[in-house]
Amino acid sequence: MTFFTLNGRSIEVDAGGDTPLLDVLRNHLGLKGTKFGCGLEQCGCCMVLVDGAPEKSCGKALSTVAGKSVLTIEGLGSPEHPHPLQMAFLDEQAGQCGYCLPGILISAKALLDQNPVPTRREIAEALDDNICRCGSHIRILKAVERAAVMLRAGAMRAER
Ligand code: FES
Ligand code: FES
């Protein structure tokens, strides 16, 4: 049994410690938002945050997240309360098939949590491990820039 925090809730999972976290998320817990792409830690489709850091869940054993906090795309926002990143991606229509986007949104969240005013180069570097086969890169970069502006505006409103 492995205990960890998933999207803010404490959970226990009855699976072998060497089971890939991606398998646990999708097939044991039914969270299908995190995608299987290459299975070889090459495409970033399966990105999740582990204690705030982006990690490829296809190559991460369940045992390595014991006692840690995992965030998946399901924990980022909801249709009722979308995260500014999700709103910005919709505004920019950033993506075609959308398969890469859960991983990209997670990597972008990790960046903006650390760096609220990233340059376009810094955004590109933060997304370097995420492949978009549809070639939506320019709109994705614009969407992250838009989300950064939205988040900063929200933070200023909260301070007033
Ligand atoms: S499925 Fe994990 S990096 Fe491609
Ligand atoms: S939108 Fe299709 S892979 Fe990125």
PDB file of C-alpha atoms and ligand atoms in Angstrom:
ATOM      1  CA  MET A   1       0.000   0.000   0.000  1.00  0.00           C
ATOM      2  CA  THR A   2       1.334   3.418  -0.937  1.00  0.00           C
ATOM      3  CA  PHE A   3       0.071   6.610   0.658  1.00  0.00           C
ATOM      4  CA  PHE A   4       0.378   9.995  -0.988  1.00  0.00           C
ATOM      5  CA  THR A   5      -1.557  13.198  -1.605  1.00  0.00           C
ATOM      6  CA  LEU A   6      -3.275  13.465  -4.972  1.00  0.00           C
ATOM      7  CA  ASN A   7      -4.791  16.759  -6.034  1.00  0.00           C
ATOM      8  CA  GLY A   8      -5.050  17.848  -2.414  1.00  0.00           C
ATOM      9  CA  ARG A   9      -6.567  14.646  -1.040  1.00  0.00           C
ATOM     10  CA  SER A  10      -4.792  11.907   0.915  1.00  0.00           C
ATOM     11  CA  ILE A  11      -5.107   8.561  -0.822  1.00  0.00           C
ATOM     12  CA  GLU A  12      -3.799   5.033  -0.554  1.00  0.00           C
ATOM     13  CA  VAL A  13      -3.128   2.815  -3.552  1.00  0.00           C
ATOM     14  CA  ASP A  14      -2.896  -0.948  -3.487  1.00  0.00           C
ATOM     15  CA  ALA A  15      -0.397  -1.568  -6.300  1.00  0.00           C
ATOM     16  CA  GLY A  16       3.176  -2.723  -6.561  1.00  0.00           C
ATOM     17  CA  GLY A  17       5.732  -0.101  -5.677  1.00  0.00           C
ATOM     18  CA  ASP A  18       7.386  -0.417  -9.081  1.00  0.00           C
ATOM     19  CA  THR A  19       4.135   0.252 -10.968  1.00  0.00           C
ATOM     20  CA  PRO A  20       4.564   3.371 -13.117  1.00  0.00           C
ATOM     21  CA  LEU A  21       2.747   6.336 -11.595  1.00  0.00           C
ATOM     22  CA  LEU A  22       1.068   6.963 -14.972  1.00  0.00           C
ATOM     23  CA  ASP A  23      -0.443   3.472 -14.875  1.00  0.00           C
ATOM     24  CA  VAL A  24      -1.670   4.068 -11.333  1.00  0.00           C
ATOM     25  CA  LEU A  25      -3.263   7.388 -12.252  1.00  0.00           C
ATOM     26  CA  ARG A  26      -4.998   6.182 -15.403  1.00  0.00           C
ATOM     27  CA  ASN A  27      -5.805   2.550 -14.684  1.00  0.00           C
ATOM     28  CA  HIS A  28      -6.062   2.259 -10.902  1.00  0.00           C
ATOM     29  CA  LEU A  29      -7.536   5.675 -10.142  1.00  0.00           C
ATOM     30  CA  GLY A  30      -9.367   6.404 -13.388  1.00  0.00           C
ATOM     31  CA  LEU A  31      -7.742   9.790 -13.939  1.00  0.00           C
ATOM     32  CA  LYS A  32      -7.417   9.774 -17.720  1.00  0.00           C
ATOM     33  CA  GLY A  33      -6.313  13.388 -18.110  1.00  0.00           C
ATOM     34  CA  THR A  34      -2.641  12.494 -17.833  1.00  0.00           C
ATOM     35  CA  LYS A  35      -1.753  10.984 -21.199  1.00  0.00           C
ATOM     36  CA  PHE A  36       0.348   8.064 -22.367  1.00  0.00           C
ATOM     37  CA  GLY A  37       2.480   9.137 -25.306  1.00  0.00           C
ATOM     38  CA  CYS A  38       5.833   7.432 -25.726  1.00  0.00           C
ATOM     39  CA  GLY A  39       6.178   5.646 -22.394  1.00  0.00           C
ATOM     40  CA  LEU A  40       9.895   6.403 -22.652  1.00  0.00           C
ATOM     41  CA  GLU A  41      10.178   9.780 -20.875  1.00  0.00           C
ATOM     42  CA  GLN A  42      10.574  11.513 -24.235  1.00  0.00           C
ATOM     43  CA  CYS A  43       7.341  13.383 -24.990  1.00  0.00           C
ATOM     44  CA  GLY A  44       6.042  14.992 -21.775  1.00  0.00           C
ATOM     45  CA  CYS A  45       2.402  13.913 -22.312  1.00  0.00           C
ATOM     46  CA  CYS A  46       2.424  12.282 -18.889  1.00  0.00           C
ATOM     47  CA  MET A  47       3.788  15.242 -16.905  1.00  0.00           C
ATOM     48  CA  VAL A  48       2.565  15.708 -13.333  1.00  0.00           C
ATOM     49  CA  LEU A  49       3.834  17.825 -10.469  1.00  0.00           C
ATOM     50  CA  VAL A  50       5.477  15.989  -7.590  1.00  0.00           C
ATOM     51  CA  ASP A  51       5.967  18.336  -4.654  1.00  0.00           C
ATOM     52  CA  GLY A  52       5.709  21.165  -7.172  1.00  0.00           C
ATOM     53  CA  ALA A  53       8.300  19.869  -9.642  1.00  0.00           C
ATOM     54  CA  PRO A  54       7.363  18.590 -13.122  1.00  0.00           C
ATOM     55  CA  GLU A  55       7.964  14.843 -13.475  1.00  0.00           C
ATOM     56  CA  LYS A  56       7.205  12.370 -16.254  1.00  0.00           C
ATOM     57  CA  SER A  57       4.870   9.909 -14.628  1.00  0.00           C
ATOM     58  CA  CYS A  58       5.524   7.138 -17.181  1.00  0.00           C
ATOM     59  CA  GLY A  59       9.020   6.702 -15.811  1.00  0.00           C
ATOM     60  CA  LYS A  60       8.266   7.243 -12.158  1.00  0.00           C
ATOM     61  CA  ALA A  61       7.606   4.304  -9.870  1.00  0.00           C
ATOM     62  CA  LEU A  62       4.686   4.572  -7.478  1.00  0.00           C
ATOM     63  CA  SER A  63       6.995   4.002  -4.512  1.00  0.00           C
ATOM     64  CA  THR A  64       8.879   7.232  -5.293  1.00  0.00           C
ATOM     65  CA  VAL A  65       5.825   9.393  -4.554  1.00  0.00           C
ATOM     66  CA  ALA A  66       5.082   7.846  -1.149  1.00  0.00           C
ATOM     67  CA  GLY A  67       4.347  10.657   1.291  1.00  0.00           C
ATOM     68  CA  LYS A  68       4.555  13.277  -1.466  1.00  0.00           C
ATOM     69  CA  SER A  69       2.053  15.566  -3.094  1.00  0.00           C
ATOM     70  CA  VAL A  70       1.068  14.875  -6.706  1.00  0.00           C
ATOM     71  CA  LEU A  71      -0.877  17.278  -8.908  1.00  0.00           C
ATOM     72  CA  THR A  72      -2.451  16.108 -12.160  1.00  0.00           C
ATOM     73  CA  ILE A  73      -4.392  18.072 -14.734  1.00  0.00           C
ATOM     74  CA  GLU A  74      -7.611  17.123 -12.913  1.00  0.00           C
ATOM     75  CA  GLY A  75      -6.348  19.099  -9.912  1.00  0.00           C
ATOM     76  CA  LEU A  76      -5.419  22.210 -11.868  1.00  0.00           C
ATOM     77  CA  GLY A  77      -8.918  23.519 -12.384  1.00  0.00           C
ATOM     78  CA  SER A  78     -12.437  22.474 -13.262  1.00  0.00           C
ATOM     79  CA  PRO A  79     -14.964  23.529 -15.897  1.00  0.00           C
ATOM     80  CA  GLU A  80     -16.639  25.642 -13.195  1.00  0.00           C
ATOM     81  CA  HIS A  81     -13.367  27.089 -11.884  1.00  0.00           C
ATOM     82  CA  PRO A  82     -10.742  26.890 -14.608  1.00  0.00           C
ATOM     83  CA  HIS A  83      -7.162  27.803 -13.825  1.00  0.00           C
ATOM     84  CA  PRO A  84      -5.952  30.961 -15.644  1.00  0.00           C
ATOM     85  CA  LEU A  85      -3.690  28.714 -17.722  1.00  0.00           C
ATOM     86  CA  GLN A  86      -6.738  26.807 -18.940  1.00  0.00           C
ATOM     87  CA  MET A  87      -8.579  30.045 -19.718  1.00  0.00           C
ATOM     88  CA  ALA A  88      -5.562  31.429 -21.568  1.00  0.00           C
ATOM     89  CA  PHE A  89      -5.170  28.267 -23.659  1.00  0.00           C
ATOM     90  CA  LEU A  90      -8.818  28.516 -24.645  1.00  0.00           C
ATOM     91  CA  ASP A  91      -8.492  32.238 -25.409  1.00  0.00           C
ATOM     92  CA  GLU A  92      -5.484  31.588 -27.656  1.00  0.00           C
ATOM     93  CA  GLN A  93      -6.974  28.379 -29.087  1.00  0.00           C
ATOM     94  CA  ALA A  94      -3.572  26.876 -28.257  1.00  0.00           C
ATOM     95  CA  GLY A  95      -3.675  23.325 -29.509  1.00  0.00           C
ATOM     96  CA  GLN A  96      -5.281  21.207 -32.186  1.00  0.00           C
ATOM     97  CA  CYS A  97      -5.822  17.626 -31.087  1.00  0.00           C
ATOM     98  CA  GLY A  98      -5.105  18.580 -27.471  1.00  0.00           C
ATOM     99  CA  TYR A  99      -3.258  15.374 -26.618  1.00  0.00           C
ATOM    100  CA  CYS A 100      -0.123  17.152 -25.443  1.00  0.00           C
ATOM    101  CA  LEU A 101      -1.923  19.865 -23.503  1.00  0.00           C
ATOM    102  CA  PRO A 102      -2.326  18.243 -20.063  1.00  0.00           C
ATOM    103  CA  GLY A 103       1.434  17.792 -19.886  1.00  0.00           C
ATOM    104  CA  ILE A 104       2.100  21.264 -21.241  1.00  0.00           C
ATOM    105  CA  LEU A 105      -0.291  22.900 -18.779  1.00  0.00           C
ATOM    106  CA  ILE A 106       1.413  21.088 -15.913  1.00  0.00           C
ATOM    107  CA  SER A 107       4.894  22.162 -17.062  1.00  0.00           C
ATOM    108  CA  ALA A 108       3.632  25.716 -17.516  1.00  0.00           C
ATOM    109  CA  LYS A 109       2.167  25.738 -14.018  1.00  0.00           C
ATOM    110  CA  ALA A 110       5.514  24.659 -12.581  1.00  0.00           C
ATOM    111  CA  LEU A 111       7.164  27.541 -14.425  1.00  0.00           C
ATOM    112  CA  LEU A 112       4.668  30.235 -13.419  1.00  0.00           C
ATOM    113  CA  ASP A 113       4.700  29.094  -9.788  1.00  0.00           C
ATOM    114  CA  GLN A 114       8.442  29.806  -9.753  1.00  0.00           C
ATOM    115  CA  ASN A 115       8.663  32.662 -12.224  1.00  0.00           C
ATOM    116  CA  PRO A 116       5.590  34.905 -12.607  1.00  0.00           C
ATOM    117  CA  VAL A 117       7.240  37.079 -15.271  1.00  0.00           C
ATOM    118  CA  PRO A 118       8.904  34.656 -17.670  1.00  0.00           C
ATOM    119  CA  THR A 119      10.423  35.701 -20.956  1.00  0.00           C
ATOM    120  CA  ARG A 120       9.376  33.849 -24.091  1.00  0.00           C
ATOM    121  CA  ARG A 121      12.744  32.091 -24.052  1.00  0.00           C
ATOM    122  CA  GLU A 122      12.196  30.972 -20.446  1.00  0.00           C
ATOM    123  CA  ILE A 123       8.755  29.627 -21.370  1.00  0.00           C
ATOM    124  CA  ALA A 124      10.225  27.731 -24.324  1.00  0.00           C
ATOM    125  CA  GLU A 125      12.938  26.296 -22.083  1.00  0.00           C
ATOM    126  CA  ALA A 126      10.381  25.237 -19.450  1.00  0.00           C
ATOM    127  CA  LEU A 127       8.401  23.418 -22.157  1.00  0.00           C
ATOM    128  CA  ASP A 128      11.452  21.862 -23.740  1.00  0.00           C
ATOM    129  CA  ASP A 129      10.500  18.383 -22.510  1.00  0.00           C
ATOM    130  CA  ASN A 130       6.974  18.635 -23.948  1.00  0.00           C
ATOM    131  CA  ILE A 131       6.410  17.667 -27.573  1.00  0.00           C
ATOM    132  CA  CYS A 132       3.419  18.964 -29.549  1.00  0.00           C
ATOM    133  CA  ARG A 133       3.040  16.875 -32.658  1.00  0.00           C
ATOM    134  CA  CYS A 134       0.455  19.296 -34.068  1.00  0.00           C
ATOM    135  CA  GLY A 135       3.023  22.101 -34.142  1.00  0.00           C
ATOM    136  CA  SER A 136       0.963  24.501 -32.035  1.00  0.00           C
ATOM    137  CA  HIS A 137       4.072  25.868 -30.361  1.00  0.00           C
ATOM    138  CA  ILE A 138       3.594  29.555 -31.120  1.00  0.00           C
ATOM    139  CA  ARG A 139       0.031  29.642 -29.788  1.00  0.00           C
ATOM    140  CA  ILE A 140       1.127  27.639 -26.757  1.00  0.00           C
ATOM    141  CA  LEU A 141       3.866  30.183 -25.977  1.00  0.00           C
ATOM    142  CA  LYS A 142       1.347  33.026 -26.370  1.00  0.00           C
ATOM    143  CA  ALA A 143      -1.097  31.254 -24.081  1.00  0.00           C
ATOM    144  CA  VAL A 144       1.468  30.875 -21.312  1.00  0.00           C
ATOM    145  CA  GLU A 145       2.355  34.566 -21.662  1.00  0.00           C
ATOM    146  CA  ARG A 146      -1.352  35.439 -21.433  1.00  0.00           C
ATOM    147  CA  ALA A 147      -1.773  33.239 -18.356  1.00  0.00           C
ATOM    148  CA  ALA A 148       1.183  34.936 -16.668  1.00  0.00           C
ATOM    149  CA  VAL A 149      -0.499  38.328 -17.188  1.00  0.00           C
ATOM    150  CA  MET A 150      -3.818  36.974 -15.866  1.00  0.00           C
ATOM    151  CA  LEU A 151      -2.150  35.478 -12.783  1.00  0.00           C
ATOM    152  CA  ARG A 152      -0.283  38.706 -12.024  1.00  0.00           C
ATOM    153  CA  ALA A 153      -3.495  40.727 -12.385  1.00  0.00           C
ATOM    154  CA  GLY A 154      -5.259  38.299 -10.038  1.00  0.00           C
ATOM    155  CA  ALA A 155      -2.450  38.570  -7.491  1.00  0.00           C
ATOM    156  CA  MET A 156      -2.613  42.389  -7.597  1.00  0.00           C
ATOM    157  CA  ARG A 157      -6.392  42.318  -7.080  1.00  0.00           C
ATOM    158  CA  ALA A 158      -5.962  39.974  -4.099  1.00  0.00           C
ATOM    159  CA  GLU A 159      -3.456  42.388  -2.516  1.00  0.00           C
ATOM    160  CA  ARG A 160      -5.841  45.346  -2.673  1.00  0.00           C
TER     161      ARG A 160
HETATM  162  S1  FES B   1       4.487   9.152 -22.049  1.00  0.00           S
HETATM  163 FE1  FES B   1       5.833   9.856 -20.519  1.00  0.00          FE
HETATM  164  S2  FES B   1       7.227  11.113 -21.547  1.00  0.00           S
HETATM  165 FE2  FES B   1       6.030  10.255 -23.142  1.00  0.00          FE
HETATM  166  S1  FES B   2      -2.192  19.920 -29.914  1.00  0.00           S
HETATM  167 FE1  FES B   2      -1.931  17.958 -30.833  1.00  0.00          FE
HETATM  168  S2  FES B   2      -0.063  17.232 -29.983  1.00  0.00           S
HETATM  169 FE2  FES B   2      -0.207  19.260 -29.255  1.00  0.00          FE
END
